[in-house]
Coordinates of C-alpha atoms in Angstrom, one line a residue:
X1 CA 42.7 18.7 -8.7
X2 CA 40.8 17.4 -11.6
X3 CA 41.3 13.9 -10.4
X4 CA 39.8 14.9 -7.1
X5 CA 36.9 16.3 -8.6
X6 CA 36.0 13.4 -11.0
X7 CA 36.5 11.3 -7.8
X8 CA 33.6 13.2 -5.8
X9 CA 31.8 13.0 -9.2
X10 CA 31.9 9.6 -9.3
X11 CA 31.2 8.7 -5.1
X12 CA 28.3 11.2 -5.5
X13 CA 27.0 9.6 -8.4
X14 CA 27.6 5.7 -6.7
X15 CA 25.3 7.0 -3.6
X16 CA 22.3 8.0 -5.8
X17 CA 23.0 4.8 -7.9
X18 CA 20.6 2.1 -7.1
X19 CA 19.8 -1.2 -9.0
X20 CA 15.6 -1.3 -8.7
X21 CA 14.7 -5.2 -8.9
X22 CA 11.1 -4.2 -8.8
X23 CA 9.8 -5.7 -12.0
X24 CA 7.0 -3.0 -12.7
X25 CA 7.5 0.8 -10.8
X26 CA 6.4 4.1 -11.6
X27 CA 6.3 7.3 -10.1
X28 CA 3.8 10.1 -11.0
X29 CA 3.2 14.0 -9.2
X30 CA 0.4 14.5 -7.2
X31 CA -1.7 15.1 -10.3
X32 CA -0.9 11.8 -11.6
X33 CA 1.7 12.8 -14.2
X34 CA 4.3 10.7 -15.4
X35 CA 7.2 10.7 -13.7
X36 CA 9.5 7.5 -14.7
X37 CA 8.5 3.9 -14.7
X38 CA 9.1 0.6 -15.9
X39 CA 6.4 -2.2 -17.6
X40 CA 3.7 -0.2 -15.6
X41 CA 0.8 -2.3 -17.7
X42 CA 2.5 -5.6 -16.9
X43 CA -0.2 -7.8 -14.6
X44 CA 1.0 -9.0 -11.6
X45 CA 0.0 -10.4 -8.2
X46 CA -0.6 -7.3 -5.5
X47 CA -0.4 -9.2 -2.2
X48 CA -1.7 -7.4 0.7
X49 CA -2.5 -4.6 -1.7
X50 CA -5.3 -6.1 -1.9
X51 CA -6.3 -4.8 1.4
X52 CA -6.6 -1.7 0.7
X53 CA -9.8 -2.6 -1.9
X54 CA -10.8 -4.6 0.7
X55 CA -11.4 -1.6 3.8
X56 CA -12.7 0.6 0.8
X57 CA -15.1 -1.9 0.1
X58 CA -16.3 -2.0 3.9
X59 CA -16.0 1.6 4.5
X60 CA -18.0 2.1 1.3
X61 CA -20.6 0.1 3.0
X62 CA -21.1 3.1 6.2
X63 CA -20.9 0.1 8.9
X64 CA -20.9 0.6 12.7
X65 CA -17.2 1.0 13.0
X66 CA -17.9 0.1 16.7
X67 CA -19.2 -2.9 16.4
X68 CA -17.6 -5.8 18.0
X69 CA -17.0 -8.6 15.9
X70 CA -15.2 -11.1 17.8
X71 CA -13.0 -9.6 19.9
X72 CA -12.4 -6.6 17.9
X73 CA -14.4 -3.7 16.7
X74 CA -14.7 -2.9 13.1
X75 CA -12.8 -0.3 13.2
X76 CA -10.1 -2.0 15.1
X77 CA -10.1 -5.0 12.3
X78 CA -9.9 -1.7 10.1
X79 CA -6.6 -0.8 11.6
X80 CA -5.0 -4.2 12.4
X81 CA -5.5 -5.4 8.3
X82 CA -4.2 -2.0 7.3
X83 CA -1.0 -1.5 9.6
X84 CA -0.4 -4.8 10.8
X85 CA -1.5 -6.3 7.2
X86 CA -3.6 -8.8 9.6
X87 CA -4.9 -11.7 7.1
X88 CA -7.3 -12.9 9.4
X89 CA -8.6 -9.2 10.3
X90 CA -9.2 -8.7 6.3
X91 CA -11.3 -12.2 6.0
X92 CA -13.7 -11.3 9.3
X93 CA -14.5 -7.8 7.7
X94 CA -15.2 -9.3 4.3
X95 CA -16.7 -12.4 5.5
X96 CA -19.1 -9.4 7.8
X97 CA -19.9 -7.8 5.0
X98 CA -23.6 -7.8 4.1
X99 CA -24.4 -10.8 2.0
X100 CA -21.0 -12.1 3.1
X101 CA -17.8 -13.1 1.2
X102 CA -19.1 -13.5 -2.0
X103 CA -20.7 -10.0 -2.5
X104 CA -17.7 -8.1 -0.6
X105 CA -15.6 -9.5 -3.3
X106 CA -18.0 -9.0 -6.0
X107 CA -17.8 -5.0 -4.9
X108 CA -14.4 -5.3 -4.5
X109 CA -14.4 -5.7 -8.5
X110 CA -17.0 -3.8 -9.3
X111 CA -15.2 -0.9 -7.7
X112 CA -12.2 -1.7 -9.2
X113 CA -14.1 -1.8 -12.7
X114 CA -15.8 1.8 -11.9
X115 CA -12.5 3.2 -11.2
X116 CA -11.1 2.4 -14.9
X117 CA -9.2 -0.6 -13.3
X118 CA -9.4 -2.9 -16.3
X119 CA -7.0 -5.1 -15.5
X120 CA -7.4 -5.7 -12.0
X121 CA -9.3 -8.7 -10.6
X122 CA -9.8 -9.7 -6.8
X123 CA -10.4 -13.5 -5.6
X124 CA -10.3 -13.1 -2.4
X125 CA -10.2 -10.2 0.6
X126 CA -5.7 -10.7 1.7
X127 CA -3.7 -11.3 -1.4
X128 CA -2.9 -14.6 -0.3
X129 CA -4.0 -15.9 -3.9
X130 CA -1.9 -15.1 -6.5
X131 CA -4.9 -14.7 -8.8
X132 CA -5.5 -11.4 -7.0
X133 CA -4.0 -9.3 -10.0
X134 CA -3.6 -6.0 -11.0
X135 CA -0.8 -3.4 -12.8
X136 CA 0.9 -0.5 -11.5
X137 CA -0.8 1.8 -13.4
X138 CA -4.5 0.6 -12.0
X139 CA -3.0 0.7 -8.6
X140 CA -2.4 4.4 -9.4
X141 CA -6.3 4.9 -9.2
X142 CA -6.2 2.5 -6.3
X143 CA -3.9 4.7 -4.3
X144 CA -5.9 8.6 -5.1
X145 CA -8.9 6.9 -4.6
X146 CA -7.3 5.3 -1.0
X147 CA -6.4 8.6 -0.1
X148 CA -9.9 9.8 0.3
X149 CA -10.5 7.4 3.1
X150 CA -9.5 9.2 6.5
X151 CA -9.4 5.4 7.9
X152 CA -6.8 4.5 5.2
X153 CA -4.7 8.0 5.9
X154 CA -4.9 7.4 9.4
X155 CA -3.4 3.9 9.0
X156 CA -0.9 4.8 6.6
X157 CA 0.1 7.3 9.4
X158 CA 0.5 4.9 12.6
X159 CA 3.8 3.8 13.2
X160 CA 2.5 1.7 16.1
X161 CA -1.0 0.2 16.1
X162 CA -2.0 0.1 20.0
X163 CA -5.7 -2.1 20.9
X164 CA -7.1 -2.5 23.7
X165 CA -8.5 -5.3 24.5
X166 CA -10.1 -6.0 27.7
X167 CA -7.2 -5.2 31.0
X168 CA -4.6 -6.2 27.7
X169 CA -2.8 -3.5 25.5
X170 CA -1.6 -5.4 22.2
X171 CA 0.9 -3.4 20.1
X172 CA 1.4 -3.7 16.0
X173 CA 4.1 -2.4 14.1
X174 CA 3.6 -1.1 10.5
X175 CA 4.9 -3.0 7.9
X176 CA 6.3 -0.3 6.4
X177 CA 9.1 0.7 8.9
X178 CA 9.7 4.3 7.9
X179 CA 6.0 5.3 9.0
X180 CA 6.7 8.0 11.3
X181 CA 10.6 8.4 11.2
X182 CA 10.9 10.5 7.9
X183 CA 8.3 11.4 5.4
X184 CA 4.7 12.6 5.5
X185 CA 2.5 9.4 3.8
X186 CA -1.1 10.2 3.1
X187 CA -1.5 6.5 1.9
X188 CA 1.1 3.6 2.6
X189 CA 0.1 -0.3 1.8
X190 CA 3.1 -3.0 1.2
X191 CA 2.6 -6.7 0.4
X192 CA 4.8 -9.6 0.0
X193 CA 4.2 -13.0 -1.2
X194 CA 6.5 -15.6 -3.0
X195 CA 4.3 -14.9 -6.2
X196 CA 4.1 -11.4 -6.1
X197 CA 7.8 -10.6 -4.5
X198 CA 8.1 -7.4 -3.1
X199 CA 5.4 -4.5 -3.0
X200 CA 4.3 -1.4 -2.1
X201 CA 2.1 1.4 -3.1
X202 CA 2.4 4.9 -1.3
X203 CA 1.3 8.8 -1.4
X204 CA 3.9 10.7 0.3
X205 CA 5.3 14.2 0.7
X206 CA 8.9 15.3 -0.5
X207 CA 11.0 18.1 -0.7
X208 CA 10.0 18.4 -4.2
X209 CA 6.6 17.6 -3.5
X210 CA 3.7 15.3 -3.1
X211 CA 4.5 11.9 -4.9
X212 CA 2.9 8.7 -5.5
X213 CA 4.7 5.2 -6.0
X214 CA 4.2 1.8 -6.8
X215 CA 6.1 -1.0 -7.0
X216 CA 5.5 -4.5 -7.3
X217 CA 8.0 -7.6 -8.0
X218 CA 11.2 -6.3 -5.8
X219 CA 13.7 -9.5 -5.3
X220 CA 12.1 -9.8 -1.3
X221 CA 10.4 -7.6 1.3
X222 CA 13.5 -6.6 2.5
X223 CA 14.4 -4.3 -1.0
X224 CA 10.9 -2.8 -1.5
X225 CA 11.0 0.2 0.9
X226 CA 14.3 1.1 0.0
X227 CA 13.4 0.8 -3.7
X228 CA 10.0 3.0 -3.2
X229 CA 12.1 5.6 -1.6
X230 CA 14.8 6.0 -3.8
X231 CA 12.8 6.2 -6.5
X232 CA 10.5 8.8 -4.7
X233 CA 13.6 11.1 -3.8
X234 CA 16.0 10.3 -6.4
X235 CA 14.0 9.6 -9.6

């Protein structure tokens, strides 16, 4: 009998056993408490973080949401760099913003700066450039201050992004694949590039309550989710 037990022991242990290859995580309550977390000062490249500064820095600006820029609306380029994590959709709403490029990314930093994001630096509006850097704990502030943003929530909420575009319907998937199957996220933004690795930051809801997580590094985009959840439920 007490060989059967210390078998179940140890298969219930191997399920909530996973080997995070994210090289800076943490994991906080909904007050921003520490939960666990690993090198969460450690600068890094963000990726498509980056996006999320990027919409705060447009939305920040009170635009016309419906105005068409190419063949898209603001709002729609809104959408598509958030849940599609468009590249080209973040560059036309930076490169729209008033006085252009250079001042949408000089906001982007000065934002970041007003927000006690001291190690955080932005180059450029996609996360294409490795020099856009930042740490897990800045992204913290990133993420409560994302979750103000009903555009952000919104995104971080569509499991399919749907445009119309003329007689044409063009649908998007989120790159985060678990929007709308389990979990309610208040803010959801991955990234993946070969200098940053894997990422994600999210705000979600769990059975033991709200929680926010960032990660950033994971061995590929394939790990990241998986990661992010298991240290949301398990951790």
């Amino acid at each position: 009998m007490k060989k059967i037990i210390l078998t179940l022991c140890l298969l219930c242990s191997n399920a909530f056993a996973m080997n995070i290859t994210a090289q800076s995580w943490l994991e906080t309550d909904y007050h921003g408490n520490l939960i666990e977390g690993s090198n969460i000062t450690e600068v890094r490249s963000i990726a498509s973080i980056t996006k999320l500064m990027t919409v705060i820095a447009v939305l920040d600006n009170e635009p016309n949401m419906q105005e068409k820029i190419g063949k898209y609306t603001r709002e729609q380029l809104i959408q598509l760099a958030l849940v599609k994590s468009d590249n080209d959709a973040a560059k036309v709403l930076c490169d729209n913003f008033p006085g252009g490029k250079f001042k949408c990314i000089k906001y982007m930093n000065e934002k970041a700066h007003s927000l006690g994001m001291l190690r955080t630096k932005f180059v450029e509006p996609t996360g294409l450039s490795p020099m856009n850097i930042s740490t897990a704990l800045d992204l913290l502030s990133l993420v409560f201050e994302a979750s103000n943003y009903p555009e952000i929530v919104k995104a971080s909420q569509t499991p399919v992004l749907s445009i119309q575009v003329g007689k044409k319907t063009f649908r998007f998937n989120n790159t985060n694949p678990i929007v709308g199957k389990r979990h309610n996220f208040i803010v959801s933004k991955t990234g993946t590039t070969n200098a940053a690795g894997g990422c994600i930051v999210m705000m979600l809801d769990t059975d033991v309550g709200r929680r926010i997580v960032i990660l950033l590094g994971s061995k590929d985009g394939k790990v990241r989710i998986p990661e992010a959840e298991f240290i949301a439920l398990y951790t």
